[in-house]
Coordinates of C-alpha atoms in Angstrom, one line a residue:
M42 CA -31.4 -10.3 -33.3
T43 CA -33.5 -8.3 -35.9
S44 CA -33.8 -5.0 -37.4
Q45 CA -35.6 -2.3 -37.8
V46 CA -35.7 0.4 -40.5
S47 CA -38.1 3.5 -39.7
R48 CA -40.4 4.0 -43.3
T49 CA -40.3 7.8 -44.0
A50 CA -41.3 9.8 -47.3
E51 CA -38.4 9.8 -48.7
Q52 CA -38.5 6.0 -48.9
A53 CA -42.1 5.4 -49.6
D54 CA -40.7 7.3 -52.5
G55 CA -38.6 4.5 -53.7
A56 CA -35.4 5.0 -51.8
V57 CA -33.1 2.3 -50.7
V58 CA -33.2 1.6 -46.7
G59 CA -29.9 0.2 -46.0
E60 CA -26.0 -0.1 -47.1
Q61 CA -25.4 -2.6 -49.6
R62 CA -22.0 -4.4 -50.9
K63 CA -21.8 -4.0 -55.3
P64 CA -20.3 -7.2 -57.1
A65 CA -18.1 -6.6 -59.5
G66 CA -19.2 -4.4 -62.8
T67 CA -18.7 -8.0 -65.0
K68 CA -21.8 -9.6 -64.3
D69 CA -25.1 -9.2 -65.0
V70 CA -27.4 -7.9 -62.4
R71 CA -31.2 -9.0 -62.9
K72 CA -34.1 -7.2 -61.0
L73 CA -36.8 -9.6 -59.4
D74 CA -40.3 -8.7 -58.2
R75 CA -39.7 -11.4 -55.9
V76 CA -37.9 -14.7 -54.7
I77 CA -38.6 -18.1 -52.8
I78 CA -34.9 -19.1 -51.4
R79 CA -34.6 -22.2 -49.1
F80 CA -32.2 -23.7 -46.6
A81 CA -32.1 -26.7 -45.8
G82 CA -29.1 -29.3 -44.3
D83 CA -28.8 -31.2 -40.9
S84 CA -30.3 -29.8 -37.5
G85 CA -26.8 -29.5 -37.4
D86 CA -26.2 -27.1 -39.6
G87 CA -27.6 -24.0 -38.5
M88 CA -30.1 -23.7 -41.2
Q89 CA -32.5 -21.7 -39.3
L90 CA -29.7 -19.5 -37.6
T91 CA -28.8 -19.4 -41.6
G92 CA -32.5 -18.6 -42.4
D93 CA -32.7 -16.2 -39.9
R94 CA -29.9 -13.8 -40.8
F95 CA -30.6 -13.5 -44.5
T96 CA -34.3 -12.7 -42.9
S97 CA -33.1 -10.5 -40.4
E98 CA -31.1 -8.3 -43.3
T99 CA -33.7 -8.7 -45.8
A100 CA -35.9 -7.0 -43.2
S101 CA -33.3 -4.2 -42.9
F102 CA -33.6 -3.1 -46.3
G103 CA -36.8 -3.1 -46.7
N104 CA -38.5 -5.3 -47.9
D105 CA -41.7 -7.4 -47.7
L106 CA -41.8 -11.0 -46.3
S107 CA -42.7 -14.3 -44.4
T108 CA -40.9 -17.0 -43.3
L109 CA -41.5 -20.6 -42.7
P110 CA -39.2 -22.7 -40.5
N111 CA -39.3 -25.9 -40.3
F112 CA -37.6 -28.2 -38.1
P113 CA -37.8 -32.5 -37.2
A114 CA -40.3 -33.7 -35.3
E115 CA -37.8 -35.9 -32.8
I116 CA -35.1 -33.9 -30.5
R117 CA -32.3 -35.2 -32.8
A118 CA -32.9 -37.3 -35.9
P119 CA -29.8 -39.5 -37.1
A120 CA -27.6 -37.0 -39.1
G121 CA -28.1 -37.5 -43.0
T122 CA -31.0 -39.0 -43.0
L123 CA -34.6 -37.3 -44.0
P124 CA -36.3 -37.3 -40.5
G125 CA -33.6 -35.2 -39.8
V126 CA -33.6 -32.7 -42.6
S127 CA -34.0 -29.0 -41.1
S128 CA -35.1 -26.3 -43.6
F129 CA -35.8 -22.6 -43.6
Q130 CA -37.8 -21.2 -46.3
L131 CA -38.4 -17.0 -47.0
H132 CA -40.1 -15.5 -49.4
F133 CA -39.5 -11.6 -50.2
A134 CA -40.0 -9.1 -52.3
D135 CA -41.2 -5.7 -53.7
H136 CA -44.7 -5.7 -52.1
D137 CA -47.0 -7.2 -50.4
I138 CA -46.8 -11.1 -49.8
L139 CA -48.6 -13.2 -47.5
T140 CA -46.7 -16.3 -48.0
P141 CA -43.4 -17.7 -46.9
G142 CA -44.5 -19.3 -51.1
D143 CA -45.7 -22.2 -52.6
A144 CA -42.3 -23.3 -54.2
P145 CA -38.2 -22.3 -54.0
N146 CA -37.2 -20.3 -56.9
V147 CA -33.9 -21.5 -54.6
L148 CA -32.4 -24.2 -52.7
V149 CA -29.5 -24.3 -50.6
A150 CA -28.5 -28.3 -49.7
M151 CA -26.3 -28.9 -47.7
N152 CA -26.7 -33.2 -48.1
P153 CA -27.7 -35.6 -50.1
A154 CA -30.9 -35.9 -47.4
A155 CA -31.8 -32.0 -48.0
L156 CA -31.8 -32.5 -51.4
K157 CA -33.5 -35.8 -51.7
A158 CA -36.6 -33.6 -49.3
N159 CA -36.8 -30.6 -50.9
V160 CA -35.9 -31.2 -54.5
G161 CA -40.0 -32.2 -55.3
D162 CA -40.9 -28.8 -54.0
L163 CA -39.2 -26.9 -57.1
P164 CA -40.7 -25.3 -59.8
R165 CA -38.6 -26.2 -63.3
G166 CA -35.6 -24.0 -64.2
A167 CA -35.4 -23.6 -59.8
E168 CA -31.3 -22.9 -58.5
I169 CA -30.3 -26.0 -56.1
I170 CA -26.8 -24.9 -54.8
V171 CA -25.3 -28.5 -53.5
N172 CA -23.0 -28.8 -50.6
T173 CA -21.1 -31.4 -53.0
D174 CA -18.6 -32.7 -50.7
E175 CA -20.8 -34.0 -48.6
F176 CA -22.6 -36.2 -51.9
T177 CA -20.2 -39.2 -50.9
R178 CA -21.4 -42.9 -51.1
R179 CA -22.4 -43.7 -48.3
A180 CA -24.3 -40.6 -48.1
M181 CA -26.3 -41.0 -51.3
Q182 CA -26.8 -44.3 -50.0
K183 CA -28.5 -43.6 -46.5
V184 CA -31.0 -41.6 -48.0
G185 CA -32.2 -44.0 -51.1
Y186 CA -29.8 -42.4 -54.3
A187 CA -28.0 -46.1 -55.8
L188 CA -26.6 -43.0 -58.1
S189 CA -25.3 -39.3 -58.0
P190 CA -27.9 -37.3 -58.7
L191 CA -25.7 -34.9 -59.4
E192 CA -24.3 -37.3 -62.2
D193 CA -27.2 -39.1 -63.1
G194 CA -29.2 -36.6 -65.1
S195 CA -31.8 -36.4 -62.3
L196 CA -31.3 -32.9 -62.2
D197 CA -31.2 -31.8 -66.0
G198 CA -34.1 -29.5 -65.2
Y199 CA -32.3 -27.4 -63.1
S200 CA -30.0 -24.7 -62.6
V201 CA -27.4 -26.7 -60.6
H202 CA -24.6 -25.3 -58.5
P203 CA -22.1 -27.1 -57.2
V204 CA -20.0 -25.6 -55.0
P205 CA -17.8 -27.7 -52.1
L206 CA -18.9 -25.8 -49.2
T207 CA -16.3 -27.7 -46.9
T208 CA -13.6 -27.3 -48.6
L209 CA -13.9 -23.7 -48.9
T210 CA -14.9 -23.4 -45.4
V211 CA -12.0 -24.8 -44.3
E212 CA -9.8 -23.7 -46.9
A213 CA -10.6 -20.4 -46.1
L214 CA -10.0 -20.4 -42.0
K215 CA -6.9 -23.0 -42.4
E216 CA -4.6 -19.4 -41.0
F217 CA -7.4 -19.6 -38.1
D218 CA -6.2 -22.4 -34.6
L219 CA -9.5 -24.1 -35.1
S220 CA -9.8 -28.3 -35.8
R221 CA -11.7 -29.3 -39.1
K222 CA -14.7 -30.0 -37.3
E223 CA -14.8 -26.9 -36.0
A224 CA -13.9 -25.3 -39.1
E225 CA -16.6 -27.0 -40.6
R226 CA -19.3 -26.0 -38.7
S227 CA -18.7 -22.6 -40.1
K228 CA -20.0 -23.5 -43.3
N229 CA -23.3 -22.2 -43.0
M230 CA -21.8 -18.6 -42.9
F231 CA -20.1 -19.2 -46.1
A232 CA -23.6 -19.8 -47.7
L233 CA -25.1 -17.2 -46.1
G234 CA -22.9 -14.7 -47.5
L235 CA -22.7 -16.5 -51.3
L236 CA -26.8 -15.8 -50.8
S237 CA -26.1 -12.6 -49.9
W238 CA -23.8 -11.5 -52.9
M239 CA -26.5 -13.1 -55.4
Y240 CA -29.2 -11.1 -53.3
H241 CA -28.0 -7.8 -52.8
R242 CA -27.8 -8.0 -48.6
P243 CA -26.8 -5.9 -46.2
T244 CA -23.5 -7.9 -44.6
E245 CA -23.1 -5.4 -41.5
G246 CA -25.9 -6.8 -39.5
T247 CA -24.9 -10.3 -39.7
E248 CA -21.3 -9.3 -38.9
R249 CA -22.6 -7.0 -36.0
F250 CA -24.2 -10.6 -34.5
L251 CA -21.8 -13.0 -35.0
R252 CA -19.2 -10.6 -33.2
S253 CA -22.2 -10.6 -30.4
K254 CA -22.5 -14.0 -30.0
F255 CA -19.6 -14.9 -29.7
G256 CA -18.3 -12.3 -27.8
R257 CA -16.8 -14.5 -25.1
K258 CA -15.2 -16.7 -28.2
P259 CA -13.4 -13.2 -30.7
Q260 CA -11.6 -16.9 -32.2
I261 CA -15.1 -18.4 -33.1
A262 CA -16.5 -14.8 -34.0
A263 CA -13.7 -14.2 -36.5
A264 CA -13.9 -17.3 -38.3
N265 CA -17.7 -17.3 -38.7
I266 CA -17.1 -12.8 -40.2
A267 CA -14.5 -15.3 -42.1
A268 CA -16.0 -18.2 -43.5
F269 CA -19.5 -15.2 -44.2
R270 CA -17.2 -13.0 -46.2
A271 CA -15.2 -16.1 -48.2
G272 CA -19.1 -17.0 -49.5
W273 CA -19.5 -13.6 -50.7
N274 CA -16.6 -13.0 -52.5
F275 CA -16.9 -16.5 -53.9
G276 CA -19.8 -15.3 -56.0
E277 CA -18.1 -12.4 -57.1
T278 CA -15.4 -14.1 -58.2
T279 CA -16.4 -17.3 -59.3
E280 CA -17.6 -18.0 -62.7
D281 CA -20.5 -20.3 -61.9
F282 CA -22.4 -18.3 -60.4
A283 CA -22.6 -15.2 -63.3
V284 CA -26.0 -13.4 -62.7
S285 CA -26.8 -11.9 -59.7
Y286 CA -30.4 -10.2 -58.9
E287 CA -32.7 -7.0 -56.7
V288 CA -35.6 -7.3 -54.9
A289 CA -36.0 -4.0 -54.5
P290 CA -38.0 -2.3 -50.8
A291 CA -41.3 -3.3 -50.5
A292 CA -42.3 0.9 -49.8
K293 CA -45.0 1.6 -51.2
A294 CA -46.5 -2.0 -49.2
F295 CA -46.4 -0.3 -45.5
P296 CA -47.9 3.1 -43.9
V297 CA -45.1 5.4 -42.8
G298 CA -44.1 4.2 -39.3
T299 CA -40.7 2.1 -37.5
Y300 CA -40.5 -1.0 -38.4
R301 CA -39.0 -4.3 -37.7
N302 CA -39.0 -8.8 -38.5
I303 CA -40.9 -10.1 -35.8
S304 CA -41.9 -13.9 -35.0
G305 CA -45.4 -14.7 -33.9
N306 CA -44.1 -15.6 -30.1
L307 CA -41.7 -12.6 -29.5
A308 CA -44.4 -10.4 -31.1
L309 CA -46.6 -12.9 -28.6
A310 CA -44.5 -11.6 -25.7
Y311 CA -44.3 -8.7 -26.4
G312 CA -48.3 -8.0 -26.7
L313 CA -48.1 -9.9 -23.1
I314 CA -45.6 -6.9 -22.0
T315 CA -47.5 -4.3 -23.4
A316 CA -50.7 -5.3 -21.9
S317 CA -49.4 -5.1 -18.3
Q318 CA -48.3 -1.9 -19.2
Q319 CA -51.1 -0.7 -20.8
A320 CA -53.5 -2.4 -17.5
D321 CA -50.7 -1.6 -14.8
L322 CA -50.3 -5.0 -13.0
P323 CA -47.4 -7.0 -13.1
L324 CA -47.3 -9.4 -15.7
F325 CA -46.6 -13.3 -14.3
L326 CA -46.4 -15.6 -16.9
G327 CA -46.8 -19.4 -15.2
S328 CA -45.5 -22.0 -17.4
Y329 CA -43.9 -25.4 -18.3
P330 CA -41.4 -25.2 -21.7
I331 CA -42.9 -27.0 -24.1
T332 CA -42.3 -26.6 -28.3
P333 CA -43.2 -24.8 -30.1
A334 CA -44.6 -22.3 -27.1
S335 CA -40.8 -21.9 -25.0
D336 CA -39.6 -19.0 -26.4
I337 CA -42.4 -16.7 -25.1
L338 CA -41.3 -18.0 -21.5
H339 CA -38.1 -17.7 -22.9
E340 CA -38.4 -14.1 -23.9
L341 CA -40.8 -12.7 -21.2
S342 CA -37.6 -13.8 -18.7
R343 CA -35.8 -11.8 -20.0
H344 CA -38.2 -8.4 -19.1
K345 CA -38.2 -8.1 -15.3
N346 CA -36.9 -4.5 -15.5
F347 CA -40.9 -4.1 -16.7
G348 CA -42.3 -6.5 -13.5
V349 CA -42.7 -9.5 -15.5
R350 CA -42.1 -12.4 -13.4
T351 CA -41.4 -16.0 -15.0
F352 CA -42.1 -18.9 -13.6
Q353 CA -40.9 -22.3 -14.8
A354 CA -42.9 -25.0 -12.9
E355 CA -41.8 -28.4 -12.6
D356 CA -45.4 -29.8 -14.6
E357 CA -47.6 -28.3 -16.9
I358 CA -50.6 -28.1 -13.6
A359 CA -48.2 -26.8 -11.6
G360 CA -47.7 -23.9 -14.6
I361 CA -52.0 -22.7 -14.6
G362 CA -52.0 -22.8 -10.9
A363 CA -49.6 -20.9 -9.9
A364 CA -50.9 -18.6 -13.1
L365 CA -54.2 -18.4 -11.4
G366 CA -53.0 -17.6 -7.5
A367 CA -51.0 -14.8 -9.3
A368 CA -54.4 -13.6 -11.2
F369 CA -55.9 -14.5 -7.2
G370 CA -53.4 -11.5 -6.1
G371 CA -54.1 -9.4 -8.9
S372 CA -51.4 -9.5 -11.6
L373 CA -51.9 -9.5 -15.1
A374 CA -51.6 -14.1 -14.6
V375 CA -50.6 -16.4 -18.3
T376 CA -49.8 -19.4 -19.3
T377 CA -48.5 -20.8 -21.9
T378 CA -48.5 -24.1 -23.4
S379 CA -49.9 -26.4 -26.3
G380 CA -52.3 -29.2 -26.9
P381 CA -50.9 -31.8 -24.9
G382 CA -50.6 -28.7 -21.9
V383 CA -53.9 -28.0 -22.8
A384 CA -55.3 -30.8 -21.4
L385 CA -53.7 -31.5 -18.8
K386 CA -54.8 -27.4 -17.4
S387 CA -58.4 -28.1 -18.3
E388 CA -58.9 -28.5 -14.4
T389 CA -57.8 -25.2 -13.5
I390 CA -58.8 -23.3 -16.5
G391 CA -62.8 -24.7 -15.0
L392 CA -61.8 -23.9 -12.0
A393 CA -60.6 -20.1 -13.4
V394 CA -64.5 -20.6 -15.0
S395 CA -66.0 -20.8 -11.3
L396 CA -63.6 -18.6 -9.8
E397 CA -64.3 -15.8 -12.5
L398 CA -60.8 -14.5 -12.5
P399 CA -58.7 -13.3 -15.3
L400 CA -56.5 -15.9 -16.6
L401 CA -54.5 -15.7 -20.5
V402 CA -54.4 -19.1 -22.0
V403 CA -52.1 -19.2 -24.2
D404 CA -51.7 -21.9 -26.8
I405 CA -49.3 -22.3 -30.0
Q406 CA -51.0 -25.2 -31.1
R407 CA -48.9 -28.0 -32.9
G408 CA -49.5 -31.7 -34.6
G409 CA -51.6 -34.2 -32.2
P410 CA -52.9 -36.0 -30.8
S411 CA -50.6 -37.2 -28.1
T412 CA -47.4 -35.8 -28.4
G413 CA -48.0 -35.8 -32.4
L414 CA -46.0 -33.8 -34.1
P415 CA -44.2 -31.1 -31.7
T416 CA -42.1 -29.1 -34.8
K417 CA -44.9 -29.2 -36.9
T418 CA -48.4 -26.8 -37.1
E419 CA -52.1 -27.3 -37.1
Q420 CA -55.1 -26.0 -35.8
A421 CA -56.9 -28.6 -34.1
D422 CA -57.9 -27.2 -30.9
L423 CA -60.7 -25.2 -31.4
L424 CA -62.7 -28.1 -30.1
Q425 CA -60.6 -28.4 -26.8
A426 CA -60.7 -24.9 -26.7
M427 CA -64.2 -24.6 -26.7
Y428 CA -65.2 -27.6 -24.7
G429 CA -62.7 -29.6 -23.5
R430 CA -63.5 -29.4 -19.4
N431 CA -65.9 -31.2 -17.4
G432 CA -69.1 -29.4 -16.5
E433 CA -70.6 -26.2 -18.5
A434 CA -66.9 -24.1 -18.2
P435 CA -67.5 -21.6 -21.4
V436 CA -63.9 -19.7 -22.3
A437 CA -63.6 -17.0 -24.5
V438 CA -61.0 -17.8 -27.6
V439 CA -59.4 -15.7 -29.4
A440 CA -57.0 -16.3 -32.3
P441 CA -54.2 -14.3 -34.5
Q442 CA -54.0 -14.4 -38.1
T443 CA -50.0 -13.4 -38.7
P444 CA -46.9 -13.4 -36.3
A445 CA -47.0 -9.6 -36.4
D446 CA -51.2 -10.1 -35.1
C447 CA -49.8 -11.4 -32.0
F448 CA -49.3 -8.9 -30.5
D449 CA -52.7 -6.8 -31.2
T450 CA -54.6 -10.4 -30.2
A451 CA -52.4 -10.1 -27.3
L452 CA -53.8 -7.2 -26.5
E453 CA -57.3 -7.8 -27.1
A454 CA -57.5 -11.5 -24.9
A455 CA -55.9 -9.5 -21.9
R456 CA -58.8 -6.6 -22.3
I457 CA -61.6 -9.5 -22.1
A458 CA -59.4 -11.3 -19.4
L459 CA -59.8 -8.1 -16.9
T460 CA -62.7 -6.6 -18.1
Y461 CA -64.9 -9.5 -17.9
R462 CA -62.8 -11.7 -15.3
T463 CA -63.1 -14.6 -17.3
P464 CA -60.4 -17.1 -18.8
V465 CA -58.8 -16.5 -22.3
V466 CA -57.4 -19.3 -24.6
L467 CA -55.5 -17.4 -27.5
L468 CA -54.7 -20.8 -29.8
S469 CA -52.1 -19.7 -32.0
D470 CA -49.6 -22.2 -33.8
G471 CA -45.9 -23.5 -34.8
Y472 CA -46.4 -21.3 -38.4
L473 CA -47.5 -18.4 -37.1
A474 CA -44.5 -18.9 -33.8
N475 CA -42.0 -19.5 -35.7
G476 CA -42.4 -17.8 -39.1
S477 CA -41.7 -14.0 -38.9
E478 CA -42.5 -11.0 -41.1
P479 CA -42.2 -7.2 -41.2
W480 CA -44.2 -5.1 -38.1
R481 CA -44.9 -1.7 -37.9
I482 CA -43.8 -0.5 -33.6
P483 CA -47.0 1.3 -32.4
E484 CA -47.0 4.3 -31.5
L485 CA -48.0 4.9 -27.9
E486 CA -51.4 6.5 -28.1
E487 CA -52.4 3.6 -30.2
L488 CA -52.8 1.4 -27.0
P489 CA -55.5 0.6 -25.8
D490 CA -56.3 1.5 -21.9
L491 CA -56.6 -1.6 -20.0
R492 CA -57.0 -0.4 -16.5
V493 CA -59.1 -1.5 -14.1
Q494 CA -60.3 -0.8 -11.1
F495 CA -60.5 -3.8 -7.7
A496 CA -62.7 -3.1 -5.5
S497 CA -62.4 -1.2 -2.4
G498 CA -65.0 -1.4 -0.2
P499 CA -68.7 -2.9 0.4
N500 CA -70.7 -3.3 -2.2
H501 CA -74.2 -4.7 -0.9
T502 CA -76.5 -3.4 1.5
L503 CA -78.2 -6.3 4.0
E504 CA -82.7 -5.3 4.8
D505 CA -81.0 -4.7 8.1
G506 CA -78.4 -1.7 6.5
T507 CA -75.2 -3.7 7.2
E508 CA -72.7 -2.8 4.1
V509 CA -71.1 -6.2 3.3
F510 CA -68.4 -6.9 0.7
W511 CA -71.0 -9.6 -1.7
P512 CA -67.7 -11.0 -4.5
Y513 CA -70.5 -12.4 -6.7
K514 CA -72.3 -9.5 -7.4
R515 CA -72.0 -8.6 -10.7
D516 CA -71.8 -5.7 -13.2
T517 CA -75.0 -5.1 -15.4
Q518 CA -73.2 -4.1 -17.9
T519 CA -70.5 -7.2 -18.3
L520 CA -71.7 -9.5 -15.5
A521 CA -68.5 -9.5 -14.4
R522 CA -67.5 -10.1 -10.7
P523 CA -65.9 -7.6 -8.5
W524 CA -61.6 -8.4 -7.8
A525 CA -60.8 -8.4 -4.4
I526 CA -57.0 -8.5 -4.0
P527 CA -55.9 -10.7 -0.7
G528 CA -55.1 -8.3 2.2
T529 CA -57.5 -5.7 1.6
P530 CA -59.3 -4.9 4.7
G531 CA -62.7 -6.2 4.5
L532 CA -63.0 -7.7 1.7
E533 CA -62.2 -11.0 2.8
H534 CA -64.1 -13.8 1.0
R535 CA -64.1 -17.6 0.1
I536 CA -62.9 -19.4 -2.9
G537 CA -62.6 -22.9 -4.1
G538 CA -64.0 -25.3 -6.8
I539 CA -67.4 -25.6 -5.1
E540 CA -70.3 -24.0 -6.5
K541 CA -70.9 -20.4 -5.1
Q542 CA -74.1 -18.7 -4.4
D543 CA -75.2 -16.0 -6.4
G544 CA -74.2 -12.6 -4.8
T545 CA -72.8 -14.3 -1.8
G546 CA -70.1 -16.4 -3.4
N547 CA -70.4 -18.9 -0.2
I548 CA -70.9 -22.7 -0.7
S549 CA -74.3 -23.5 -2.3
Y550 CA -75.4 -27.3 -3.4
D551 CA -79.5 -26.0 -4.0
P552 CA -80.6 -26.7 -7.3
A553 CA -81.9 -23.2 -8.8
N554 CA -78.8 -21.4 -8.2
H555 CA -76.8 -23.8 -9.8
D556 CA -78.3 -23.5 -13.1
F557 CA -78.8 -19.6 -12.8
M558 CA -74.5 -19.4 -11.8
V559 CA -73.8 -21.9 -15.6
R560 CA -76.1 -19.5 -17.1
T561 CA -75.1 -16.1 -15.8
R562 CA -71.4 -17.3 -16.5
Q563 CA -72.5 -18.3 -20.1
A564 CA -74.7 -15.5 -20.5
K565 CA -71.0 -13.3 -19.6
I566 CA -69.6 -14.8 -22.7
D567 CA -71.6 -15.0 -24.6
G568 CA -72.2 -11.2 -24.2
I569 CA -68.5 -9.7 -24.7
A570 CA -68.6 -6.4 -26.6
V571 CA -66.6 -8.0 -30.4
P572 CA -66.7 -5.6 -32.9
D573 CA -68.4 -7.0 -36.2
L574 CA -66.7 -8.9 -39.2
K575 CA -65.7 -7.4 -41.4
V576 CA -65.7 -8.4 -45.2
D577 CA -63.3 -8.0 -48.5
D578 CA -66.3 -8.6 -51.2
P579 CA -65.4 -6.1 -54.0
H580 CA -67.5 -7.9 -56.6
D581 CA -70.6 -9.3 -54.8
A582 CA -69.6 -13.0 -55.2
K583 CA -71.8 -16.0 -54.6
T584 CA -69.5 -18.0 -52.5
L585 CA -68.2 -16.5 -48.7
V586 CA -64.8 -18.7 -48.0
L587 CA -64.2 -17.9 -44.8
G588 CA -61.3 -18.4 -42.7
W589 CA -59.7 -17.8 -38.3
G590 CA -55.6 -17.8 -37.5
S591 CA -53.2 -18.4 -39.6
T592 CA -55.1 -20.0 -42.6
Y593 CA -55.0 -15.9 -43.2
G594 CA -52.3 -16.2 -45.5
P595 CA -52.6 -18.6 -47.3
I596 CA -56.5 -17.9 -48.0
T597 CA -56.1 -14.0 -49.0
A598 CA -53.7 -15.1 -51.7
A599 CA -55.6 -17.8 -53.1
V600 CA -58.2 -15.6 -53.2
R601 CA -55.6 -12.9 -54.9
R602 CA -55.0 -15.5 -57.7
L603 CA -58.8 -16.1 -58.5
R604 CA -59.7 -12.5 -58.8
R605 CA -56.7 -11.6 -60.8
A606 CA -57.8 -14.5 -62.9
G607 CA -61.6 -13.1 -63.8
E608 CA -63.3 -14.7 -60.1
S609 CA -65.6 -13.5 -57.8
I610 CA -65.3 -14.6 -54.4
A611 CA -65.3 -12.9 -50.5
Q612 CA -62.7 -13.5 -47.6
A613 CA -64.1 -13.1 -44.7
H614 CA -61.2 -13.9 -41.7
L615 CA -62.4 -14.3 -37.4
R616 CA -60.6 -13.4 -35.0
H617 CA -63.4 -13.9 -32.0
L618 CA -63.9 -17.8 -32.3
N619 CA -66.0 -17.3 -28.8
P620 CA -68.0 -15.2 -28.4
F621 CA -68.3 -15.4 -32.8
P622 CA -69.1 -11.6 -34.0
P623 CA -72.5 -10.5 -33.6
N624 CA -73.0 -9.9 -37.5
L625 CA -71.5 -13.3 -38.8
A626 CA -75.5 -15.5 -39.0
Q627 CA -76.2 -12.3 -41.5
V628 CA -72.6 -12.5 -43.4
L629 CA -73.7 -16.0 -43.8
Q630 CA -76.9 -15.7 -45.3
R631 CA -75.8 -13.4 -47.8
Y632 CA -73.7 -16.2 -49.5
D633 CA -74.9 -19.7 -51.4
K634 CA -71.9 -21.5 -50.7
V635 CA -69.4 -20.9 -47.9
V636 CA -66.4 -22.4 -47.6
I637 CA -64.3 -23.3 -44.6
P638 CA -60.0 -24.1 -44.8
E639 CA -58.8 -25.4 -41.6
M640 CA -55.2 -27.3 -40.4
N641 CA -57.4 -29.8 -39.3
L642 CA -60.8 -32.3 -40.0
G643 CA -63.2 -29.2 -40.3
Q644 CA -64.0 -28.1 -35.8
L645 CA -64.9 -24.4 -37.6
A646 CA -67.5 -26.1 -40.2
T647 CA -68.8 -28.4 -37.2
L648 CA -69.3 -24.9 -35.3
I649 CA -70.9 -23.2 -37.8
R650 CA -73.0 -25.6 -39.3
A651 CA -74.1 -26.8 -35.0
K652 CA -75.2 -22.3 -34.9
Y653 CA -76.2 -21.2 -37.8
L654 CA -77.3 -24.3 -39.7
V655 CA -75.0 -23.5 -42.3
D656 CA -74.1 -26.1 -45.0
A657 CA -70.3 -25.6 -45.1
R658 CA -67.5 -26.6 -47.1
S659 CA -65.3 -27.6 -45.3
Y660 CA -61.4 -27.7 -47.3
N661 CA -58.6 -29.9 -45.1
Q662 CA -55.5 -30.2 -44.2
V663 CA -53.8 -32.4 -41.6
N664 CA -50.1 -33.1 -42.7
G665 CA -48.9 -30.7 -40.2
M666 CA -47.8 -28.0 -43.0
P667 CA -49.3 -24.6 -43.6
F668 CA -51.6 -24.7 -46.8
K669 CA -50.0 -23.7 -50.2
A670 CA -51.9 -20.8 -52.0
E671 CA -51.9 -22.4 -55.4
Q672 CA -54.2 -25.4 -54.0
L673 CA -56.1 -23.7 -51.9
A674 CA -56.7 -21.7 -55.0
T675 CA -57.8 -24.6 -56.9
A676 CA -59.5 -25.7 -54.3
L677 CA -62.0 -22.4 -54.0
K678 CA -62.1 -22.5 -57.8
E679 CA -63.9 -26.2 -57.3
A680 CA -66.5 -24.6 -54.9
I681 CA -67.1 -21.3 -57.5
D682 CA -68.2 -23.9 -59.8
G683 CA -69.2 -26.7 -58.0

C-alpha cells in the first residue's frame, strides 16, 4: 500500500503534509535537510516491509525520496549468515534528490550478520541501532566475530544505540495470546515505531496498513500495532535517544500535482494499463514468473476491470507464444521477463519481427550470466536486446531512467510497437524495478492518443482490376504493414516464420526478395520517429558523460557535485537505444571527451564506437549494485583532467 499527496500552492509555500505525533518537549529536535537510513537483518526479519512502510509515510509527509531494496540472491540463505542479509535503504530530503545515497547516516542492524555486512558502508559518526538480543556467542561466531563488536571498541567511531529489540517487543505483547516466536516476529514493527519517532514520520498510515494486511487475523494486527506504538513510545521516553530529527517536506522540488510513491515495476504495470486504454485495445500479458519481473504479472492480474488478461504460462517460450498470438488477434500484447527469459524467447521475437506485429518485451535486467544474481541489478542485456536473435531481426529498444519514468517509457514502447508494427524491447533493471520515488499522476489530457486502425477491406488492385488484400503492403511513411484481425471477411492471409513475399505475404525463397525484406525491416526500425537527445551543458564543457537506463540518478548526482566544485561537464541520457536519436552524431562531435558509465563491461560504448567512430571511454561496474555518486564524481573528474 502506498500513500499519495496533493501538492497545492499552499503546500508549495512550505505547509506540512500529513499529521505527525510530536515527541515530548523535553527532548531536542534538530532540523536536517536529508537523511539516509538502512534497515538490515535476516530475510525473515521483515526489513523490506519495514523499509516500505517508512517510505510510504515519508512520501505522504511530502519528502523527495529514493530507495534501494537489497535482497539475498538465494531464495532462503541460512539464517544469521552474511549471504542471508536483507537490507532496505531510503534517502529522503527537503529538496530534489536522485539516488538512494552513498553512505547511510543510520543503520538498524537486527543481528551480527547485518552489522558486519553493512558497517563498512557507514561514515564515521553514523548512528547504529543494534538489536542486542541477537548478539549471542553463536550468532557472532557464525559471521566471524571472535569478540563482540559492541564491546571490543571497533564501533567507537560511531554513535551506537544498543536496544534489546526482541525483549522489548515480547514484553510489549505479553497481554496477547501469542507464543514467544510469534511475538518476536513483530520486532521489525518496534524498530519502525522507533525510527518513526526519531524522524517525526506520520503513524496513522502504517496502523491502517497493518489493520488491512492482517484483516483476517485481528489479533496479529493488534499485536503489530502494539509493537509499533511501543517502539514509538520507547523513543519518546528512553534516555538513550535524546534527540529527534525533522526533515521538512520537499514542497519546492515538485511541480503542482497529485503525487504518490511508486516503484519501477508498479509504474510499468500502470503504464501498460494506460497504454491499452489510450490505444482502446485489450491488454494481454503472457508471462512466466522470474525475478525481478514477477511483480508486473502480479499487479496486472489485479486489473481485470480494465480489460487486462494475464496468462501465467508453463515456461518462457509459451508465455511469449501466447503474447504473439494475442497480438495477431488484435490485443496490446506484452511479455515480461529477465535476461535468462529473453534468451528463451529469442526465436519467437524473431517470428514477431517476421510477422511484423506489435509486441512489447519487457526485460527487467539482473546479474548474469545464466541464473547469475537473480536479486541484484545489472545493465548487461543491451547487446542481447540488439542482436540476440538468429538472422537479421531488428527490434526497437527503449530504457527508462528512474522508477517513475517506467510509466512514460511503457507508453513510448507501446507507441512505437503499435505505430510501426514491431517488437519493442523495454530494458528496465532490478534497481529501478524495486526502487521507488515520488511520481506525479498525469492528467488525462497529458496522455498520448495511441489508437490504431485495423485493416477493414482490400488495399490493392491487381492489373485485371480485382481488389485484393495484401498483408505486406506498407504505409509509405512508417513502412508498417496492415494489422488485419482474424475473422475479418476478405482479409485472410498466411502467417509463419518462412520468409514472406513483399506485398502478398506468400512464401518466398527468392534471393532478391529476401534481400529486399531484410533491408526493409531494418529501414522500418531506422525510420522510427524519436525525439532529439537533450544535452545539459550550461558551461560549454569539453567533456560529455553519456548514460542510459538506471545510471541516470547516480550520473546526475555526480555531475551536480562536480559543477558545485567548479568543474565544467555536460550530460546527456539516452531513452531510445534503437534507433538512436537523430542528433546523437552531432552531439558526440561537439565534445573532446565522451565518458559512458555502465553497469556492464561497456555495451553502449561498443555501439557508440562502432556507429559513430567516437573514442568513447567506458567506466564500468558489475558488482550487482548501482553506482555511487561520489564514485562516479571521482571517475568523471579524472576524465576531465586526463
